[in-house]
Tab-separated table of C-alpha atoms and ligand atoms in Angstrom:
chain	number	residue	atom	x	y	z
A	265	UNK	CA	47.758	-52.770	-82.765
A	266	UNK	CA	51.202	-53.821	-83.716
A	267	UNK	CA	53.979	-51.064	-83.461
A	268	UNK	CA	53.680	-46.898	-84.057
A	269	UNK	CA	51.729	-45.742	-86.444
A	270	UNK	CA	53.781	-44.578	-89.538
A	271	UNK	CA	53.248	-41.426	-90.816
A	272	UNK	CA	54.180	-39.726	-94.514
A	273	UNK	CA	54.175	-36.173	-94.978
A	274	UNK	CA	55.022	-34.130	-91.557
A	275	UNK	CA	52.547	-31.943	-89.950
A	276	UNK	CA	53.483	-28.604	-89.226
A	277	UNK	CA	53.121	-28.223	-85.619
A	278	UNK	CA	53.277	-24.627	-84.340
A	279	UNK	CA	53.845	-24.580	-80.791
A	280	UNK	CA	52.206	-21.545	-78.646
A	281	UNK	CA	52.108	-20.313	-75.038
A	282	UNK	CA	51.534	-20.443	-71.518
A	283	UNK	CA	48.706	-23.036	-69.770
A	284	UNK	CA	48.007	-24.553	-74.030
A	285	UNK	CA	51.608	-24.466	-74.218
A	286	UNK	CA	51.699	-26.904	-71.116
A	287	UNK	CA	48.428	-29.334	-72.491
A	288	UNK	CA	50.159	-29.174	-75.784
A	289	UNK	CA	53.164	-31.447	-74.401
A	290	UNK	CA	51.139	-33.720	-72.224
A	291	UNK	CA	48.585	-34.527	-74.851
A	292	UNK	CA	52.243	-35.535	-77.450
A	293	UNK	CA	53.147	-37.757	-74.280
A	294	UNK	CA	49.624	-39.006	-73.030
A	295	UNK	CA	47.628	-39.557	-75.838
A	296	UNK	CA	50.394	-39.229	-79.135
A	297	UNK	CA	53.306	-39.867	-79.171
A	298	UNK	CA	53.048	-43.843	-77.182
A	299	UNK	CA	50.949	-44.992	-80.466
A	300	UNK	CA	52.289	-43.098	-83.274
A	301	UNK	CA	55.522	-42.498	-84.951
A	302	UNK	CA	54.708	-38.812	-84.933
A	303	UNK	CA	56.042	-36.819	-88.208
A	304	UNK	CA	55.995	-33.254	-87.523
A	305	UNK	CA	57.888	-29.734	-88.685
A	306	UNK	CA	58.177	-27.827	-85.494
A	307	UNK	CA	57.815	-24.261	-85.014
A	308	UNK	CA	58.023	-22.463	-82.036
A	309	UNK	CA	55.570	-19.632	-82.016
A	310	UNK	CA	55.324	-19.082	-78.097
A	311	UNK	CA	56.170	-15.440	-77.952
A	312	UNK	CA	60.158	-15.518	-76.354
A	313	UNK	CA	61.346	-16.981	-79.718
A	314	UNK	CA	58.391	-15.091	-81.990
A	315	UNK	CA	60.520	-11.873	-79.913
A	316	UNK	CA	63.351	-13.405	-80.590
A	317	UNK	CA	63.261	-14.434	-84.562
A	318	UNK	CA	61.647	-10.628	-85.058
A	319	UNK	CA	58.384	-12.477	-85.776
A	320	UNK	CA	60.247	-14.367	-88.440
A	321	UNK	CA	58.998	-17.598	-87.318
A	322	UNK	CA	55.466	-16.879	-87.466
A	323	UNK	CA	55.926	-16.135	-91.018
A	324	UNK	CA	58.145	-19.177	-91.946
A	325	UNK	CA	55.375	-21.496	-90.317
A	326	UNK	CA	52.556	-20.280	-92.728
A	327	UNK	CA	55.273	-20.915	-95.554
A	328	UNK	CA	55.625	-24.181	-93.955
A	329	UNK	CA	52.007	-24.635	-94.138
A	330	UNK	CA	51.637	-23.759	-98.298
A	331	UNK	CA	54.482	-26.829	-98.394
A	332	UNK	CA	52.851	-29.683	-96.224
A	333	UNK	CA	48.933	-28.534	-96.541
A	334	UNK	CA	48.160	-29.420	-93.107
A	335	UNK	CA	49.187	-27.477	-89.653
A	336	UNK	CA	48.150	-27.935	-85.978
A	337	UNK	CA	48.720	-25.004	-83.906
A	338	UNK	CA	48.953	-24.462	-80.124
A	339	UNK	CA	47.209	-21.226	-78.961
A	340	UNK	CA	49.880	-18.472	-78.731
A	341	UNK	CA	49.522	-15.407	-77.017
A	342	UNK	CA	48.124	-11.775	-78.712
A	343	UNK	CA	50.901	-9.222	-77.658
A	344	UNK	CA	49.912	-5.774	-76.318
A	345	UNK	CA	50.951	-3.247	-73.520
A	346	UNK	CA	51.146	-5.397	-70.591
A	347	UNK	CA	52.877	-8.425	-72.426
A	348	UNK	CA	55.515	-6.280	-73.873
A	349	UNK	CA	56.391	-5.097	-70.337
A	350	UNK	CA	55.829	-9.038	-69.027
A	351	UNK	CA	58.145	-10.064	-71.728
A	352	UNK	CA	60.410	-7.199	-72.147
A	353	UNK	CA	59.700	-7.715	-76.286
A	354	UNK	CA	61.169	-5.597	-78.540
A	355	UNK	CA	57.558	-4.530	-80.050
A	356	UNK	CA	54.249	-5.198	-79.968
A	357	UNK	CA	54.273	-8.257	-82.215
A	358	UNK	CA	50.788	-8.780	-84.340
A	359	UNK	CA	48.456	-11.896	-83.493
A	360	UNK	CA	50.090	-14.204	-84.814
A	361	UNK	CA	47.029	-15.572	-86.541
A	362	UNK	CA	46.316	-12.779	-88.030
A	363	UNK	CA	49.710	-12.863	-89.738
A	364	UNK	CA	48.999	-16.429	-90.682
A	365	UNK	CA	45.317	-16.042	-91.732
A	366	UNK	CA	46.731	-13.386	-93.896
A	367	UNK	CA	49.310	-15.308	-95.882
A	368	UNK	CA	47.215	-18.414	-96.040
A	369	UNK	CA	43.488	-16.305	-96.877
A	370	UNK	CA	40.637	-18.751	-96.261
A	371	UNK	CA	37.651	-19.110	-93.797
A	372	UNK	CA	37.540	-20.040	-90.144
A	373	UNK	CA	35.063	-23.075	-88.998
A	374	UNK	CA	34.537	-23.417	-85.807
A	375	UNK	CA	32.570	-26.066	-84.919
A	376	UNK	CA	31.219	-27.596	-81.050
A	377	UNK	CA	31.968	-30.825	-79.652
A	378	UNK	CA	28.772	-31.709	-78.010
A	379	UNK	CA	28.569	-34.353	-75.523
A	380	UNK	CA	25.425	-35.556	-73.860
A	381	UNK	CA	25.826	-34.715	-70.240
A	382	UNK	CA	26.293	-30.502	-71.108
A	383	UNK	CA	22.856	-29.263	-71.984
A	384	UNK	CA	23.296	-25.782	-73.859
A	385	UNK	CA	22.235	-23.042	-72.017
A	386	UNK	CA	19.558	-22.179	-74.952
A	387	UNK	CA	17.406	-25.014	-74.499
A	388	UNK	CA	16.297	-24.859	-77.720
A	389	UNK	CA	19.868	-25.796	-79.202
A	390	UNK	CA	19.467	-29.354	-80.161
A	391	UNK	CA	21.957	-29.399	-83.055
A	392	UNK	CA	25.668	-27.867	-83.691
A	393	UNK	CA	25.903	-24.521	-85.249
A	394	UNK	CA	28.598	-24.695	-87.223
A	395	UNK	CA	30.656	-20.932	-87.579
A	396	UNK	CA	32.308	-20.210	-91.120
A	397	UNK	CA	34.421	-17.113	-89.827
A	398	UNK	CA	36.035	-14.932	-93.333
A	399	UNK	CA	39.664	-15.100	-92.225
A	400	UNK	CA	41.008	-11.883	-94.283
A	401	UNK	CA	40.709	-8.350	-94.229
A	402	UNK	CA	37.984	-5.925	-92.801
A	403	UNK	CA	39.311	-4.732	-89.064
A	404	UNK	CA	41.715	-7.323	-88.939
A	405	UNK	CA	43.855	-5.843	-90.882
A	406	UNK	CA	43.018	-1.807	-91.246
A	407	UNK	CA	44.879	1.397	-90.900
A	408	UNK	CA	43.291	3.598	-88.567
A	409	UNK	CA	44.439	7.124	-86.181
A	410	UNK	CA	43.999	9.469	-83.257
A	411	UNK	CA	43.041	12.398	-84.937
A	412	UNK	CA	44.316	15.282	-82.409
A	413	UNK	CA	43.222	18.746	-84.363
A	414	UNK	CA	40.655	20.126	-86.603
A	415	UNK	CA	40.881	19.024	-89.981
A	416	UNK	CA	39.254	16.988	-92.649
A	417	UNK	CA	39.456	13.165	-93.412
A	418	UNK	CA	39.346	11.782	-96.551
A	419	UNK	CA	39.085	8.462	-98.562
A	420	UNK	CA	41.727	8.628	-101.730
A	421	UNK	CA	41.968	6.060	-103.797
A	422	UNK	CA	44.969	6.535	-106.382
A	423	UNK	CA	44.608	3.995	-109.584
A	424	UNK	CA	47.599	2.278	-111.447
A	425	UNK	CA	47.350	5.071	-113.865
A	426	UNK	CA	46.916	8.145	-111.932
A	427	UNK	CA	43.332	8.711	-111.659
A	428	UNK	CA	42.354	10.172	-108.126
A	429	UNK	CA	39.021	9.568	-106.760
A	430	UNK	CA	38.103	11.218	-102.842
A	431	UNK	CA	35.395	11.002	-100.355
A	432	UNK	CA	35.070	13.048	-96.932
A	433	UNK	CA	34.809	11.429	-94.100
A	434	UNK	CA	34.112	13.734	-91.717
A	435	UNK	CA	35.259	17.238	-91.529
A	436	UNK	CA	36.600	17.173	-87.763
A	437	UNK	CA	36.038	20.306	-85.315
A	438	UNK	CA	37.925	18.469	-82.506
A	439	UNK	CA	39.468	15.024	-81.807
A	440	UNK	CA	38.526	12.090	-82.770
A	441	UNK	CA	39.296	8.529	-84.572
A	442	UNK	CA	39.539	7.398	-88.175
A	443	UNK	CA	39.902	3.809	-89.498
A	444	UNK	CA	40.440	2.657	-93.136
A	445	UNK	CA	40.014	-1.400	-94.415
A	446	UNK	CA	39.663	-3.379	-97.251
A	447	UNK	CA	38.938	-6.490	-97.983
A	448	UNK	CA	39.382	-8.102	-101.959
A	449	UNK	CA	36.638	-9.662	-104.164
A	450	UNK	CA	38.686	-12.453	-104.583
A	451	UNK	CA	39.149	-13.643	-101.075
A	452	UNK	CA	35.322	-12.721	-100.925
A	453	UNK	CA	34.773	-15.137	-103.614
A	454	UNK	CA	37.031	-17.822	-102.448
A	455	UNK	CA	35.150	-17.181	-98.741
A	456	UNK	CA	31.647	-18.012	-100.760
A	457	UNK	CA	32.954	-21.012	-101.834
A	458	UNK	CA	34.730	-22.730	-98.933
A	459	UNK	CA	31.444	-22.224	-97.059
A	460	UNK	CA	29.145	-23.573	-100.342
A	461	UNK	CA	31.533	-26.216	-100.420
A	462	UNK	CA	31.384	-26.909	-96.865
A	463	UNK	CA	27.649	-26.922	-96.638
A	464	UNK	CA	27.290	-29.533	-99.324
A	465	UNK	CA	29.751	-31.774	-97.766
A	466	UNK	CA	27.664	-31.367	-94.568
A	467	UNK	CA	24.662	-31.768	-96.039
A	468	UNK	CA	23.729	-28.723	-94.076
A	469	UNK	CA	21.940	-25.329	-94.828
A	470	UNK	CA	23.888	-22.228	-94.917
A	471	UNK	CA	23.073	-18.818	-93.566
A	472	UNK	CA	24.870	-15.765	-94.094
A	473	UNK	CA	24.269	-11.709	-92.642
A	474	UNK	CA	25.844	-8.622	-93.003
A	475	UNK	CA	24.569	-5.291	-92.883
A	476	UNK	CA	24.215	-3.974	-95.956
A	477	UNK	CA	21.594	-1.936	-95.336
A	478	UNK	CA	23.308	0.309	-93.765
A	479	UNK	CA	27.096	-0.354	-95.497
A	480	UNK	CA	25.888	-0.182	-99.189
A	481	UNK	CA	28.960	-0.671	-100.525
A	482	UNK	CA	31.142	-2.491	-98.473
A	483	UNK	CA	28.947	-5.247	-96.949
A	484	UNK	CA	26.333	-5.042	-100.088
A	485	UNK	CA	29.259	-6.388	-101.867
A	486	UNK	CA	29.619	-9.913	-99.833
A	487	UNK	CA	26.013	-9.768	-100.247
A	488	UNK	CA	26.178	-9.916	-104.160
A	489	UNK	CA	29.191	-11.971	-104.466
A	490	UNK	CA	27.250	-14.596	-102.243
A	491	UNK	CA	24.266	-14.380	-103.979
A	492	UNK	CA	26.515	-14.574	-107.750
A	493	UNK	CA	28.704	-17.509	-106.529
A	494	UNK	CA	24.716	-19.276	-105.116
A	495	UNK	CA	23.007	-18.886	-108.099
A	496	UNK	CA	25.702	-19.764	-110.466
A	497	UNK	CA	27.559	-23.061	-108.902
A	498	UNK	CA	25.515	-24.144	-106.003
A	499	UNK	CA	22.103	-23.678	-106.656
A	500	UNK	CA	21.406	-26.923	-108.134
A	501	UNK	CA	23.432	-29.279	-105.559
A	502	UNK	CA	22.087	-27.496	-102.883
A	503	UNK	CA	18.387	-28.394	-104.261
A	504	UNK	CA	19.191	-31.916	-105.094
A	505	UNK	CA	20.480	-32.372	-101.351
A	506	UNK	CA	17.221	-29.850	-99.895
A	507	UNK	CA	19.243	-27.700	-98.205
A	508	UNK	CA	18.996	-24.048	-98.665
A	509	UNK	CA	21.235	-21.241	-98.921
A	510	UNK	CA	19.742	-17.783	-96.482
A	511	UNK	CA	20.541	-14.437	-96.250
A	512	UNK	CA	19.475	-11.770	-93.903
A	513	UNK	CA	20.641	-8.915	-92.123
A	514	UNK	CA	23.318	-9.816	-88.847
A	515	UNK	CA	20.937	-8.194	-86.753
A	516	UNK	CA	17.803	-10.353	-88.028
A	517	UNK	CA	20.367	-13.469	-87.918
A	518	UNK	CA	21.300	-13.199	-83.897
A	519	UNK	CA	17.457	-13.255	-83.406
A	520	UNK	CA	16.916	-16.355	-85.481
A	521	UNK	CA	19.988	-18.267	-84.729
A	522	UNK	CA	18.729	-18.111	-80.763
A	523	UNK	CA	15.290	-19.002	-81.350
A	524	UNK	CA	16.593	-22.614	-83.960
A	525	UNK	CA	17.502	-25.816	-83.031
A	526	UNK	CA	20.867	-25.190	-84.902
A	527	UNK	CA	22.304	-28.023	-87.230
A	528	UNK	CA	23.490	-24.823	-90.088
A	529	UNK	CA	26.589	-23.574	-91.061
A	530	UNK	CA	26.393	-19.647	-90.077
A	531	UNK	CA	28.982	-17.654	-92.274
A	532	UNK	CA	30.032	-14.488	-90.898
A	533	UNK	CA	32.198	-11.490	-91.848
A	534	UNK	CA	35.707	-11.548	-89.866
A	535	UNK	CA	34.617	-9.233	-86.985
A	536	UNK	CA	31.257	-10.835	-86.485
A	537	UNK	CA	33.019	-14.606	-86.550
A	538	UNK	CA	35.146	-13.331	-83.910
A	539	UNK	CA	32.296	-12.404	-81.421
A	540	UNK	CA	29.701	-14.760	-82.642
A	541	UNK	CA	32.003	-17.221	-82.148
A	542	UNK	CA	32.342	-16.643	-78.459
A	543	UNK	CA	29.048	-17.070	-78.109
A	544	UNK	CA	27.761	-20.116	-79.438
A	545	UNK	CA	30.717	-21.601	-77.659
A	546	UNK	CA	29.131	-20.593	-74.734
A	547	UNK	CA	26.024	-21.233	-75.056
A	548	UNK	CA	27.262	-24.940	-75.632
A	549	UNK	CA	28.757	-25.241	-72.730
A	550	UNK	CA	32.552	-23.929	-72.606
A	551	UNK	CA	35.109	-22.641	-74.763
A	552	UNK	CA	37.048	-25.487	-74.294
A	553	UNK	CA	34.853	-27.297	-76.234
A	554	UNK	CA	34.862	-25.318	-79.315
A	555	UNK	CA	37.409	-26.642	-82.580
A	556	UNK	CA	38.622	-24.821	-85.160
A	557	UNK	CA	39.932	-24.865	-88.455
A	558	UNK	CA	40.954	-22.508	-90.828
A	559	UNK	CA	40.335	-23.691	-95.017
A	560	UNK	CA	42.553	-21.467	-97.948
A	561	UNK	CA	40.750	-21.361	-100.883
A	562	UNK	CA	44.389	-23.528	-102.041
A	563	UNK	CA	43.618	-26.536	-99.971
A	564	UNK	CA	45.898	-25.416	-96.628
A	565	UNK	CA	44.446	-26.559	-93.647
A	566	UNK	CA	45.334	-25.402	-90.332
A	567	UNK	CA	43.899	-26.972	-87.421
A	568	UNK	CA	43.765	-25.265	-83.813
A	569	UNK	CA	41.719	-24.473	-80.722
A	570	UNK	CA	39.147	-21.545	-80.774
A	571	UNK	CA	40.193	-20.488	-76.674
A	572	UNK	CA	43.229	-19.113	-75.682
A	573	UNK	CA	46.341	-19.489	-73.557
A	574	UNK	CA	44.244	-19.963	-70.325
A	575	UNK	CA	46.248	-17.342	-68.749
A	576	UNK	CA	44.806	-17.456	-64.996
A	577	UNK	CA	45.244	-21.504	-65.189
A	578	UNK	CA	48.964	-21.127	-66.203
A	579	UNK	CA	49.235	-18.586	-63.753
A	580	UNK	CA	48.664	-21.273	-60.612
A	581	UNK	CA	50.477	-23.854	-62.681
A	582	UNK	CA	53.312	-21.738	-62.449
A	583	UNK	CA	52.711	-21.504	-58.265
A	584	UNK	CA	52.713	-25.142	-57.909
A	585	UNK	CA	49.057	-25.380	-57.685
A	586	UNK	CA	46.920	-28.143	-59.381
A	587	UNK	CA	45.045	-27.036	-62.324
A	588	UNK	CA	41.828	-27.992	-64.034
A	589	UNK	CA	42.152	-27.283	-67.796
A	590	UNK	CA	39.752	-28.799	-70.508
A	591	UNK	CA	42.157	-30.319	-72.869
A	592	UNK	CA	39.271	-31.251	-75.674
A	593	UNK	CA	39.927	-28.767	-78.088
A	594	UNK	CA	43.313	-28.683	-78.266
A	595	UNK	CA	42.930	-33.094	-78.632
A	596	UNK	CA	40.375	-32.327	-81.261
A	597	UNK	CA	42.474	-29.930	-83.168
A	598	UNK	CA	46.032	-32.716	-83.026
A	599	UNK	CA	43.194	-35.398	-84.254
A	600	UNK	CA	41.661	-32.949	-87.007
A	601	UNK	CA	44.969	-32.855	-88.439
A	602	UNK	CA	45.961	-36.049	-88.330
A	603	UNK	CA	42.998	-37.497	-89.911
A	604	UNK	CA	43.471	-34.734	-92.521
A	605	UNK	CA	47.475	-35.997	-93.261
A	606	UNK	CA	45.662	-39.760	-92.980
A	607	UNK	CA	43.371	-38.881	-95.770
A	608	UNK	CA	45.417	-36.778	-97.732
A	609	UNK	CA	48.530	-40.041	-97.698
A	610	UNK	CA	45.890	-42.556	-97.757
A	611	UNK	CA	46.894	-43.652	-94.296
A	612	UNK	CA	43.445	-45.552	-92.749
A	613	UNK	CA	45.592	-46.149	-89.427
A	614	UNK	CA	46.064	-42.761	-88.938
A	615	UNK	CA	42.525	-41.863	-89.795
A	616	UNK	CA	40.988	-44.482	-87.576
A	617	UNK	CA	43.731	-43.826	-84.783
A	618	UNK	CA	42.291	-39.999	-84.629
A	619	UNK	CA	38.768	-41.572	-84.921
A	620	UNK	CA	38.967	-43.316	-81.559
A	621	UNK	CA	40.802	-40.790	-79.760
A	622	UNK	CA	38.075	-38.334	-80.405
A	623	UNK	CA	35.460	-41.621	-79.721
A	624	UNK	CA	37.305	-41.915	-76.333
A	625	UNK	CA	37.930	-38.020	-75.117
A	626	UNK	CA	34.027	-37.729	-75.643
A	627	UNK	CA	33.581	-41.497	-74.003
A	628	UNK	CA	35.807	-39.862	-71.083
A	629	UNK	CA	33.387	-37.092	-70.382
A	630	UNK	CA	30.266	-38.887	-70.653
A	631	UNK	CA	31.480	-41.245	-68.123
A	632	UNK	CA	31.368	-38.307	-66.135
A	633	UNK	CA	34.750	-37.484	-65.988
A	634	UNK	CA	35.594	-34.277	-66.635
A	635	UNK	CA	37.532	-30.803	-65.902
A	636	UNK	CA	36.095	-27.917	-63.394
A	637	UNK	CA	34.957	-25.673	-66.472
A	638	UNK	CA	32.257	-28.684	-67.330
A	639	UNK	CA	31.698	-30.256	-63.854
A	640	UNK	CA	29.686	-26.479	-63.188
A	641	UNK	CA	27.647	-26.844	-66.587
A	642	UNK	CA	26.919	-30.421	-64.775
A	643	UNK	CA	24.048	-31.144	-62.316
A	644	UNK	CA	24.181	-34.911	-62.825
A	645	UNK	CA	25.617	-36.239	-59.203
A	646	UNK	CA	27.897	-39.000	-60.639
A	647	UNK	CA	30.395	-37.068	-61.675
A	648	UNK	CA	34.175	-36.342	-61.179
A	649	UNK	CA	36.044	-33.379	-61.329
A	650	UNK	CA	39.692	-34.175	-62.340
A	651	UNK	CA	42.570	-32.167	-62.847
A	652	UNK	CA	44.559	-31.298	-66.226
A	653	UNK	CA	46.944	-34.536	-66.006
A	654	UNK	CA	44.155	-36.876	-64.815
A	655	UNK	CA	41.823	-35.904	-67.569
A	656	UNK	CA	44.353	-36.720	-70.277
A	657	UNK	CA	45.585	-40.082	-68.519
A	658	UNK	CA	41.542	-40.963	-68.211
A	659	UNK	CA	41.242	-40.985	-71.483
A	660	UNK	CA	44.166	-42.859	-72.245
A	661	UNK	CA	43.247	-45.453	-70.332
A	662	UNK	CA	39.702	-45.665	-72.548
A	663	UNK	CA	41.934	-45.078	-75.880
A	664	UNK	CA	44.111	-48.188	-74.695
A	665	UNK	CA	40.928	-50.575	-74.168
A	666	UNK	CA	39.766	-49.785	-77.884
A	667	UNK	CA	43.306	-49.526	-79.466
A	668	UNK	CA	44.801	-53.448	-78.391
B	921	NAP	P1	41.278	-17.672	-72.899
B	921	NAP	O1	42.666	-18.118	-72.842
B	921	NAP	O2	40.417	-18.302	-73.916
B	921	NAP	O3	40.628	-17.880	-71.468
B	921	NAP	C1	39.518	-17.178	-70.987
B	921	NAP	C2	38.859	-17.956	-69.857
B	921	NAP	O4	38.049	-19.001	-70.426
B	921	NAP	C3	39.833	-18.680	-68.955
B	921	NAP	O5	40.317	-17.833	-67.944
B	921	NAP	C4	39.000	-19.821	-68.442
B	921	NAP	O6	38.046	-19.406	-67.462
B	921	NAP	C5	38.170	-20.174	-69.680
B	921	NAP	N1	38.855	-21.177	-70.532
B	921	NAP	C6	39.324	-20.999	-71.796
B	921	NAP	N2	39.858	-22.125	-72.253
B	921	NAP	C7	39.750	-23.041	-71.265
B	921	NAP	C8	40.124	-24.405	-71.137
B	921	NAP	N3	40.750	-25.040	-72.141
B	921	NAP	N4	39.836	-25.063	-69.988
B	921	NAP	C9	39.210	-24.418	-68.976
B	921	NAP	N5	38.821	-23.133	-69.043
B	921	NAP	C10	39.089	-22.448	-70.173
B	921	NAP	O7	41.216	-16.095	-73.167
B	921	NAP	P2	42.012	-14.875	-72.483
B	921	NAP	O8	42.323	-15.185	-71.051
B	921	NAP	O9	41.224	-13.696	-72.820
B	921	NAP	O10	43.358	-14.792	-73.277
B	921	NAP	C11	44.594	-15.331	-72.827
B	921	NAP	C12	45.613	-15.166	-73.941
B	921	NAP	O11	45.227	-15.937	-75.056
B	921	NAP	C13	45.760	-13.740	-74.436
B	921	NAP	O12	47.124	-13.389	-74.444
B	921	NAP	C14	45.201	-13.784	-75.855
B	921	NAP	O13	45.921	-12.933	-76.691
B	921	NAP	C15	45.372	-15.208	-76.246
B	921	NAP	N6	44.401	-15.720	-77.231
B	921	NAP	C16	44.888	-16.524	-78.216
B	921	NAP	C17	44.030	-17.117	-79.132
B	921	NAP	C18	44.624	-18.000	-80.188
B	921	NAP	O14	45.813	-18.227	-80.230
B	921	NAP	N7	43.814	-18.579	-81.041
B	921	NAP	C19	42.659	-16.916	-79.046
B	921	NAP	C20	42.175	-16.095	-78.002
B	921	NAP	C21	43.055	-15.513	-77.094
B	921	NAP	P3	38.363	-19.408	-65.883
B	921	NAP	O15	39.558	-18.569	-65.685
B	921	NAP	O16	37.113	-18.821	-65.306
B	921	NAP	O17	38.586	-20.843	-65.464
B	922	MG	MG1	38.082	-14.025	-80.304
């Protein structure tokens, strides 16, 4: 390699909080910034300047993101009782992915990085199991209430020209809670697609589950729009590449997806992406390990880490004392979106630069180097537990040996 790495088109690079906030630097001066003339649009979304802008930045950022097409974001912290107090904020700011996922629509995939020395704690797991996780609507983004007296609830839905329809809810003889949400055919529709789409570029069958049994309208209505958007665009590519497109109930899923091998894309409503999530994560070893990226139905692409802030870590980094935080999905979500700007500018440096440094991280931890959340998954005796610096600098010393 001769000189940086030139870049185009910026990325948009949302910065977040605490312990990520800390990897996010070190991995721009390990592993970044030494081989690439690195292009980005900075926005600070760690939660004294979200406070401070009113939120305002959160919002410009996703803007950001409709300009450029492709985003890399540090995890940022969710606010709520205790952080207002910790922060002295002015309110109790929303997630600031929600307020992204919300202006950009699209679907979540989280995918795991699987390396050979973790075995999955489901034996059976042989392949990835790829999460497509709706990113609008549903709880994310409902009204809901304390109800504190007798009364009755109702569903009213008021058309553009007056008409009034109006369901019960319940008819309340004491407290109790209520909860309204939506979600829009056409993010349902553009949901069906990214994960069609997705599956054929995989090459890789694709199950969805709700539970429309039970929520005839609501959930019956992903079912359908699903089923439309198989049987009138995808059908035929999905039989010429023998893969296959399943649906069954979320319940029925969880019991199938534990007894596969994986290797399938598993689309879920919002709420069940969230949890299910979590758990196949797990189940492959760490939440460290798990990538994410969210798709818009417009092309956007915004690249990130599925674990948060690692509180507790940043919490002893803060008391001087050494930590041991697994840096590989914040790496993988920097080289997601640079390979993304690489093939979007036609920039094959770039592309293969993001290659290798994903080669090498993995290299790193097969060698048997690797942070305290994986040393525990790890029974082989060769191994070495490392700290958060150490880790990063290991691999840069593998990423130097392929680079020159
Ligand atoms: P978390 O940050 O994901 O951490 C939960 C625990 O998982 C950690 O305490 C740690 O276990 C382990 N862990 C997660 N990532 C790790 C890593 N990279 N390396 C090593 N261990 C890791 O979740 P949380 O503590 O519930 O949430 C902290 C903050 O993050 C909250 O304010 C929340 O709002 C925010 N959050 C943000 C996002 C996002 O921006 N996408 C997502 C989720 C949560 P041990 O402590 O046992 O080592
Ligand atoms: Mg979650």
């Amino acid at each position: 390699m001769n000189g940086k790495i030139q870049m185009k088109t910026p990325l948009v690079e949302m910065d977040g909080d605490e312990m990520t906030r800390v990897i996010w630097q070190m991995i721009k001066d390990i592993l970044l910034t030494p081989y690439i003339d690195l292009k980005t649009e900075y926005y600070d979304l760690g939660l004294v300047h979200r406070d401070k802008t009113d939120d305002q930045v959160t919002i410009d950022s996703a803007i950001a993101v409709k300009k450029y097409g492709v985003a890399v974001k540090c995890a940022t912290i969710t606010a709520n009782a205790e952080r207002v107090t910790e922060y002295n904020l002015k309110q109790m700011w929303k997630s600031p992915n929600g307020t992204i996922r919300a202006i950009l629509d699209g679907t979540v995939f989280r995918a795991p990085i699987i390396v050979n020395r973790i075995k999955p704690f489901i034996p059976a797991w042989k392949k990835p199991i790829i999460i497509a996780r709706h990113a609008y609507g549903d709880v994310y983004k409902n009204v809901e209430s304390r109800i504190k007296e007798r009364g009755k609830a109702e569903l009213v839905f008021t058309s553009e020209t007056g008409e009034i329809t109006r369901q019960t809810i319940h008819d309340f003889d004491g407290q109790g809670v209520i909860m309204g949400m939506h979600n829009t055919d056409s993010s349902i529709y553009s949901f069906a697609r990214s994960c069609f789409n997705y599956a054929v570029d995989q090459k890789q069958d694709l199950w969805f589950a709700t539970k429309d049994t039970i929520s005839k309208q609501y959930d019956h209505r992903f079912k359908d729009i699903f089923q439309e958007v198989y049987d009138n665009e995808y059908k035929d590519r999905f039989e010429k590449l023998k893969i296959e497109y399943f649906y069954t109930l979320i319940d029925d899923a969880v019991a199938r997806v534990v007894r596969s091998e994986g290797g399938y894309i598993w689309a879920c409503k919002n709420y069940d992406g969230d949890v299910m999530s979590d758990m196949v994560a797990t189940v492959f070893g760490s939440l460290a390990m798990m990538t994410s990226v969210l798709v818009s139905p417009d092309g956007y692409y915004e690249y990130e880490a599925a674990h948060g802030t690692v509180q507790r870590h940043y919490y002893k980094h803060l008391k001087g004392e050494e930590t041991s935080t697994n840096s590989m999905a914040t790496i993988f979500a920097w080289t997601g979106a640079l390979r993304k700007r690489g093939e979007l500018d036609n920039l094959q440096e770039l592309i293969n630069f993001a290659n290798k440094l994903e080669q090498t991280s993995i290299r790193t931890i097969e060698d048997g180097i690797m942070t305290k959340d994986l040393t525990m998954l790890c029974s082989d005796s060769d191994i070495k537990s490392v700290n958060t610096e150490e880790f990063l600098k290991e691999i840069d010393y593998r990423l130097k040996k392929i680079l020159y």
